[in-house]
Amino acid sequence: MTAPLRVIVWNEHRHEKINPLVASIYPGGIHETIAGALREADFQVGTATLDEPEHGLSQEVLSSTAVLIWWGHMAHHEVSDEVVERVYRRVLDGMGLIVLHSAHFSKIFRRLMGTSCDLKWREAGEKERLWVVEPGHPIAAGLGEYIELQGEEMYGERFDIPTPDTLVFLSWFPGGEVFRSGCCYQRGRGKVFYFRPGHETYPTYHQLQIRQVLVNAVRWAAPVDGPSPVFGNTQPLEPL
Ligand code: ZN
């Protein structure tokens, strides 16, 4: 039997402290609700938040983390560049990264994408229908043809990201917009998955299909025990 995957759920954990509605939906913080979904799947799950020393992401913690999940919104600028650099290097070295909802504007996601990651948005409690557009992908395992959320914030195209390696979900909103809401990337040896739903005033991370996506995404993003890359000046393997 192999050791369980070590996952860290990172959350800036600010809305929960200042908005009673958010606190009532996520009493232990968004990170605890997500961690609960992952613990049910037998991962070894820890959490980390912005206000901890080094945001809870010391080199030691990151070195032993297989997959990092990131939720942030109002305090992206408070995340230290040193920690961002540390996470970036771990992703290039093979750690999986799952970026949720408003973390499209996080320093780490913009660094990995190299674009503005800007988008359209509207807060009107709209229904969201996420179509599974790549049904054979591991992140779609166990899902139906689509997922419906009865109330969510709208995100609309253009979403200023590089074209995903694989697009797993495409969202539709009643106002007419669409959005690439499940985007897979490879960066170095690491895998990155952006997943759109999860505005803090809706119970999105309590919904079963959303929890299934997060579990699937952790499995997909887990590091692979492949060869370490070799760079620089090199001797020929055959006589020249
Ligand atoms: Zn939001």
mmCIF file of C-alpha atoms and ligand atoms in Angstrom:
data_model
loop_
_atom_site.group_PDB
_atom_site.id
_atom_site.type_symbol
_atom_site.label_atom_id
_atom_site.label_comp_id
_atom_site.label_asym_id
_atom_site.label_seq_id
_atom_site.Cartn_x
_atom_site.Cartn_y
_atom_site.Cartn_z
ATOM 1 C CA MET A 1 0.000 0.000 0.000
ATOM 2 C CA THR A 2 1.342 3.416 -0.905
ATOM 3 C CA ALA A 3 1.376 6.305 1.577
ATOM 4 C CA PRO A 4 -1.603 8.677 1.348
ATOM 5 C CA LEU A 5 -1.090 11.831 -0.707
ATOM 6 C CA ARG A 6 -0.217 14.852 1.403
ATOM 7 C CA VAL A 7 -2.451 17.821 0.532
ATOM 8 C CA ILE A 8 -2.423 21.362 1.946
ATOM 9 C CA VAL A 9 -5.511 23.563 1.588
ATOM 10 C CA TRP A 10 -4.439 27.219 1.702
ATOM 11 C CA ASN A 11 -6.984 29.971 2.365
ATOM 12 C CA GLU A 12 -6.486 33.676 3.005
ATOM 13 C CA HIS A 13 -9.277 33.314 5.638
ATOM 14 C CA ARG A 14 -10.408 36.945 5.787
ATOM 15 C CA HIS A 15 -14.023 37.044 4.522
ATOM 16 C CA GLU A 16 -15.016 34.477 7.162
ATOM 17 C CA LYS A 17 -13.759 36.810 9.913
ATOM 18 C CA ILE A 18 -15.573 39.968 8.757
ATOM 19 C CA ASN A 19 -18.739 38.769 6.994
ATOM 20 C CA PRO A 20 -21.282 36.878 9.174
ATOM 21 C CA LEU A 21 -22.937 35.369 6.087
ATOM 22 C CA VAL A 22 -19.664 33.802 4.965
ATOM 23 C CA ALA A 23 -18.943 32.643 8.523
ATOM 24 C CA SER A 24 -22.359 30.951 8.686
ATOM 25 C CA ILE A 25 -21.710 29.051 5.441
ATOM 26 C CA TYR A 26 -18.102 28.176 6.323
ATOM 27 C CA PRO A 27 -17.917 28.123 10.153
ATOM 28 C CA GLY A 28 -14.377 26.715 10.226
ATOM 29 C CA GLY A 29 -13.284 28.686 7.174
ATOM 30 C CA ILE A 30 -13.433 27.700 3.504
ATOM 31 C CA HIS A 31 -10.224 25.697 4.000
ATOM 32 C CA GLU A 32 -11.807 23.418 6.610
ATOM 33 C CA THR A 33 -14.814 22.658 4.394
ATOM 34 C CA ILE A 34 -12.560 21.761 1.463
ATOM 35 C CA ALA A 35 -10.226 19.787 3.739
ATOM 36 C CA GLY A 36 -13.244 17.796 4.956
ATOM 37 C CA ALA A 37 -14.082 16.726 1.408
ATOM 38 C CA LEU A 38 -10.501 15.573 0.852
ATOM 39 C CA ARG A 39 -10.255 13.728 4.185
ATOM 40 C CA GLU A 40 -13.282 11.650 3.154
ATOM 41 C CA ALA A 41 -11.149 10.509 0.202
ATOM 42 C CA ASP A 42 -8.317 9.320 2.471
ATOM 43 C CA PHE A 43 -5.770 11.970 1.600
ATOM 44 C CA GLN A 44 -3.504 13.240 4.369
ATOM 45 C CA VAL A 45 -4.824 16.787 4.600
ATOM 46 C CA GLY A 46 -3.472 19.886 6.342
ATOM 47 C CA THR A 47 -4.457 23.539 6.113
ATOM 48 C CA ALA A 48 -2.558 26.824 6.005
ATOM 49 C CA THR A 49 -3.715 30.450 6.117
ATOM 50 C CA LEU A 50 -2.377 33.887 5.280
ATOM 51 C CA ASP A 51 -1.930 35.112 8.867
ATOM 52 C CA GLU A 52 0.270 32.200 9.958
ATOM 53 C CA PRO A 53 4.059 32.721 9.951
ATOM 54 C CA GLU A 54 5.251 32.363 6.342
ATOM 55 C CA HIS A 55 1.520 32.006 5.518
ATOM 56 C CA GLY A 56 1.818 28.422 6.801
ATOM 57 C CA LEU A 57 3.955 27.547 3.783
ATOM 58 C CA SER A 58 7.498 27.069 5.041
ATOM 59 C CA GLN A 59 9.986 25.315 2.776
ATOM 60 C CA GLU A 60 9.667 22.270 5.020
ATOM 61 C CA VAL A 61 5.868 22.159 4.614
ATOM 62 C CA LEU A 62 6.028 22.653 0.853
ATOM 63 C CA SER A 63 8.753 20.052 0.387
ATOM 64 C CA SER A 64 6.482 17.377 1.841
ATOM 65 C CA THR A 65 3.315 18.553 0.029
ATOM 66 C CA ALA A 66 2.128 16.644 -3.046
ATOM 67 C CA VAL A 67 -0.745 18.967 -3.952
ATOM 68 C CA LEU A 68 -1.495 22.518 -2.794
ATOM 69 C CA ILE A 69 -5.001 24.031 -3.075
ATOM 70 C CA TRP A 70 -5.266 27.864 -3.129
ATOM 71 C CA TRP A 71 -8.256 30.103 -2.284
ATOM 72 C CA GLY A 72 -7.708 33.867 -2.037
ATOM 73 C CA HIS A 73 -9.561 37.054 -2.928
ATOM 74 C CA MET A 74 -9.194 40.300 -0.956
ATOM 75 C CA ALA A 75 -5.577 39.988 0.197
ATOM 76 C CA HIS A 76 -3.560 38.713 -2.771
ATOM 77 C CA HIS A 77 -1.171 41.663 -2.284
ATOM 78 C CA GLU A 78 -0.417 40.536 1.284
ATOM 79 C CA VAL A 79 1.077 37.241 0.119
ATOM 80 C CA SER A 80 4.847 37.672 0.307
ATOM 81 C CA ASP A 81 6.841 37.426 -2.895
ATOM 82 C CA GLU A 82 9.246 35.079 -1.129
ATOM 83 C CA VAL A 83 6.492 32.544 -0.444
ATOM 84 C CA VAL A 84 5.159 32.928 -3.993
ATOM 85 C CA GLU A 85 8.629 32.156 -5.343
ATOM 86 C CA ARG A 86 8.852 29.113 -3.069
ATOM 87 C CA VAL A 87 5.495 27.762 -4.294
ATOM 88 C CA TYR A 88 6.454 28.503 -7.911
ATOM 89 C CA ARG A 89 9.675 26.488 -7.608
ATOM 90 C CA ARG A 90 7.842 23.577 -5.989
ATOM 91 C CA VAL A 91 5.342 23.508 -8.856
ATOM 92 C CA LEU A 92 8.153 23.430 -11.428
ATOM 93 C CA ASP A 93 9.657 20.601 -9.373
ATOM 94 C CA GLY A 94 6.446 18.550 -9.516
ATOM 95 C CA MET A 95 3.999 19.691 -6.803
ATOM 96 C CA GLY A 96 0.406 19.897 -8.032
ATOM 97 C CA LEU A 97 -1.462 23.217 -7.634
ATOM 98 C CA ILE A 98 -5.245 23.666 -7.671
ATOM 99 C CA VAL A 99 -6.311 27.315 -7.989
ATOM 100 C CA LEU A 100 -9.884 28.146 -6.985
ATOM 101 C CA HIS A 101 -12.299 30.894 -8.022
ATOM 102 C CA SER A 102 -11.013 34.411 -7.177
ATOM 103 C CA ALA A 103 -7.465 33.064 -6.894
ATOM 104 C CA HIS A 104 -7.365 33.679 -10.657
ATOM 105 C CA PHE A 105 -5.810 36.991 -9.507
ATOM 106 C CA SER A 106 -3.398 35.420 -7.010
ATOM 107 C CA LYS A 107 0.283 36.197 -7.445
ATOM 108 C CA ILE A 108 1.134 32.520 -7.882
ATOM 109 C CA PHE A 109 -1.432 31.891 -10.644
ATOM 110 C CA ARG A 110 -0.471 35.036 -12.589
ATOM 111 C CA ARG A 111 3.204 34.082 -12.243
ATOM 112 C CA LEU A 112 2.548 30.596 -13.603
ATOM 113 C CA MET A 113 0.318 31.824 -16.431
ATOM 114 C CA GLY A 114 2.301 34.913 -17.471
ATOM 115 C CA THR A 115 -0.884 36.812 -18.454
ATOM 116 C CA SER A 116 -3.208 39.243 -16.630
ATOM 117 C CA CYS A 117 -5.732 36.492 -15.735
ATOM 118 C CA ASP A 118 -8.440 39.204 -15.807
ATOM 119 C CA LEU A 119 -12.093 38.425 -16.560
ATOM 120 C CA LYS A 120 -15.670 39.782 -16.484
ATOM 121 C CA TRP A 121 -17.700 39.341 -13.285
ATOM 122 C CA ARG A 122 -21.137 40.073 -11.781
ATOM 123 C CA GLU A 123 -22.549 39.255 -8.363
ATOM 124 C CA ALA A 124 -26.235 38.503 -8.922
ATOM 125 C CA GLY A 125 -26.767 35.004 -7.498
ATOM 126 C CA GLU A 126 -27.123 33.464 -10.948
ATOM 127 C CA LYS A 127 -27.440 29.796 -11.728
ATOM 128 C CA GLU A 128 -24.246 28.292 -13.150
ATOM 129 C CA ARG A 129 -24.190 25.232 -15.378
ATOM 130 C CA LEU A 130 -20.750 23.679 -15.791
ATOM 131 C CA TRP A 131 -20.665 21.462 -18.863
ATOM 132 C CA VAL A 132 -18.178 18.598 -18.808
ATOM 133 C CA VAL A 133 -16.513 19.119 -22.176
ATOM 134 C CA GLU A 134 -13.808 16.444 -21.725
ATOM 135 C CA PRO A 135 -15.722 13.459 -20.291
ATOM 136 C CA GLY A 136 -12.763 11.058 -20.525
ATOM 137 C CA HIS A 137 -10.545 13.259 -18.360
ATOM 138 C CA PRO A 138 -9.686 11.993 -14.831
ATOM 139 C CA ILE A 139 -11.103 15.191 -13.279
ATOM 140 C CA ALA A 140 -14.532 14.334 -14.761
ATOM 141 C CA ALA A 141 -14.670 10.883 -13.130
ATOM 142 C CA GLY A 142 -18.031 10.110 -11.532
ATOM 143 C CA LEU A 143 -19.778 13.236 -12.838
ATOM 144 C CA GLY A 144 -22.839 13.587 -15.048
ATOM 145 C CA GLU A 145 -23.021 15.575 -18.281
ATOM 146 C CA TYR A 146 -23.034 18.838 -16.299
ATOM 147 C CA ILE A 147 -23.013 20.282 -12.783
ATOM 148 C CA GLU A 148 -25.579 22.906 -11.766
ATOM 149 C CA LEU A 149 -25.063 25.446 -8.983
ATOM 150 C CA GLN A 150 -28.253 27.299 -8.028
ATOM 151 C CA GLY A 151 -26.491 30.523 -7.039
ATOM 152 C CA GLU A 152 -23.019 31.734 -7.910
ATOM 153 C CA GLU A 153 -21.065 34.802 -8.918
ATOM 154 C CA MET A 154 -20.764 35.094 -12.711
ATOM 155 C CA TYR A 155 -17.361 35.019 -14.384
ATOM 156 C CA GLY A 156 -17.381 35.672 -18.139
ATOM 157 C CA GLU A 157 -15.018 35.570 -21.110
ATOM 158 C CA ARG A 158 -12.651 36.867 -22.051
ATOM 159 C CA PHE A 159 -10.637 35.118 -19.361
ATOM 160 C CA ASP A 160 -7.091 36.296 -20.103
ATOM 161 C CA ILE A 161 -5.206 33.018 -19.651
ATOM 162 C CA PRO A 162 -2.951 31.035 -21.976
ATOM 163 C CA THR A 163 -4.932 28.418 -23.914
ATOM 164 C CA PRO A 164 -5.292 25.485 -21.479
ATOM 165 C CA ASP A 165 -3.560 22.184 -22.308
ATOM 166 C CA THR A 166 -6.946 20.610 -21.606
ATOM 167 C CA LEU A 167 -10.295 22.287 -20.906
ATOM 168 C CA VAL A 168 -12.494 20.063 -18.725
ATOM 169 C CA PHE A 169 -15.400 22.411 -17.851
ATOM 170 C CA LEU A 170 -17.164 25.200 -19.697
ATOM 171 C CA SER A 171 -19.637 27.298 -17.687
ATOM 172 C CA TRP A 172 -22.874 28.903 -18.870
ATOM 173 C CA PHE A 173 -24.676 31.702 -17.018
ATOM 174 C CA PRO A 174 -28.267 32.975 -17.513
ATOM 175 C CA GLY A 175 -26.984 36.482 -18.329
ATOM 176 C CA GLY A 176 -25.545 35.052 -21.541
ATOM 177 C CA GLU A 177 -21.861 34.709 -20.662
ATOM 178 C CA VAL A 178 -19.708 31.603 -20.912
ATOM 179 C CA PHE A 179 -16.424 30.854 -19.128
ATOM 180 C CA ARG A 180 -13.591 28.327 -19.320
ATOM 181 C CA SER A 181 -14.008 27.080 -15.770
ATOM 182 C CA GLY A 182 -11.838 23.948 -15.559
ATOM 183 C CA CYS A 183 -8.388 24.523 -17.059
ATOM 184 C CA CYS A 184 -5.415 22.102 -16.960
ATOM 185 C CA TYR A 185 -1.783 23.123 -17.435
ATOM 186 C CA GLN A 186 1.625 21.532 -17.156
ATOM 187 C CA ARG A 187 4.356 23.838 -15.789
ATOM 188 C CA GLY A 188 7.780 22.202 -15.511
ATOM 189 C CA ARG A 189 7.165 18.829 -13.838
ATOM 190 C CA GLY A 190 4.054 20.134 -12.060
ATOM 191 C CA LYS A 191 0.376 20.171 -12.954
ATOM 192 C CA VAL A 192 -1.918 23.146 -12.421
ATOM 193 C CA PHE A 193 -5.729 23.064 -12.418
ATOM 194 C CA TYR A 194 -7.862 26.211 -12.298
ATOM 195 C CA PHE A 195 -11.456 25.601 -11.122
ATOM 196 C CA ARG A 196 -13.907 28.510 -11.234
ATOM 197 C CA PRO A 197 -16.755 27.977 -8.707
ATOM 198 C CA GLY A 198 -16.470 29.013 -5.067
ATOM 199 C CA HIS A 199 -17.620 32.576 -4.337
ATOM 200 C CA GLU A 200 -17.565 32.933 -0.551
ATOM 201 C CA THR A 201 -21.246 33.892 -0.072
ATOM 202 C CA TYR A 202 -22.594 30.673 -1.625
ATOM 203 C CA PRO A 203 -22.363 27.102 -0.231
ATOM 204 C CA THR A 204 -20.529 25.856 -3.328
ATOM 205 C CA TYR A 205 -17.885 23.766 -1.537
ATOM 206 C CA HIS A 206 -20.607 21.847 0.312
ATOM 207 C CA GLN A 207 -22.077 20.540 -2.957
ATOM 208 C CA LEU A 208 -21.238 16.893 -3.614
ATOM 209 C CA GLN A 209 -20.233 17.164 -7.282
ATOM 210 C CA ILE A 210 -17.924 20.088 -6.513
ATOM 211 C CA ARG A 211 -16.291 18.039 -3.746
ATOM 212 C CA GLN A 212 -15.916 15.175 -6.232
ATOM 213 C CA VAL A 213 -14.139 17.502 -8.676
ATOM 214 C CA LEU A 214 -11.709 18.605 -5.951
ATOM 215 C CA VAL A 215 -10.913 14.983 -5.031
ATOM 216 C CA ASN A 216 -10.446 14.090 -8.709
ATOM 217 C CA ALA A 217 -8.255 17.146 -9.266
ATOM 218 C CA VAL A 218 -5.952 16.228 -6.362
ATOM 219 C CA ARG A 219 -5.474 12.735 -7.799
ATOM 220 C CA TRP A 220 -4.798 14.162 -11.270
ATOM 221 C CA ALA A 221 -2.367 16.832 -10.022
ATOM 222 C CA ALA A 222 -0.333 14.488 -7.808
ATOM 223 C CA PRO A 223 3.370 14.326 -8.660
ATOM 224 C CA VAL A 224 4.651 11.516 -10.873
ATOM 225 C CA ASP A 225 7.837 9.673 -9.933
ATOM 226 C CA GLY A 226 9.526 10.500 -13.231
ATOM 227 C CA PRO A 227 13.180 11.300 -13.935
ATOM 228 C CA SER A 228 14.701 14.550 -12.704
ATOM 229 C CA PRO A 229 15.648 16.741 -15.653
ATOM 230 C CA VAL A 230 19.341 17.228 -16.430
ATOM 231 C CA PHE A 231 20.441 20.607 -17.819
ATOM 232 C CA GLY A 232 23.604 22.267 -19.046
ATOM 233 C CA ASN A 233 26.762 21.206 -20.829
ATOM 234 C CA THR A 234 26.789 17.446 -21.317
ATOM 235 C CA GLN A 235 29.027 14.617 -22.529
ATOM 236 C CA PRO A 236 27.868 12.460 -25.487
ATOM 237 C CA LEU A 237 26.435 9.039 -24.659
ATOM 238 C CA GLU A 238 27.990 7.562 -27.831
ATOM 239 C CA PRO A 239 31.583 8.010 -29.042
ATOM 240 C CA LEU A 240 31.766 10.965 -31.431
HETATM 241 ZN ZN ZN B 1 -16.026 35.684 -5.901
#
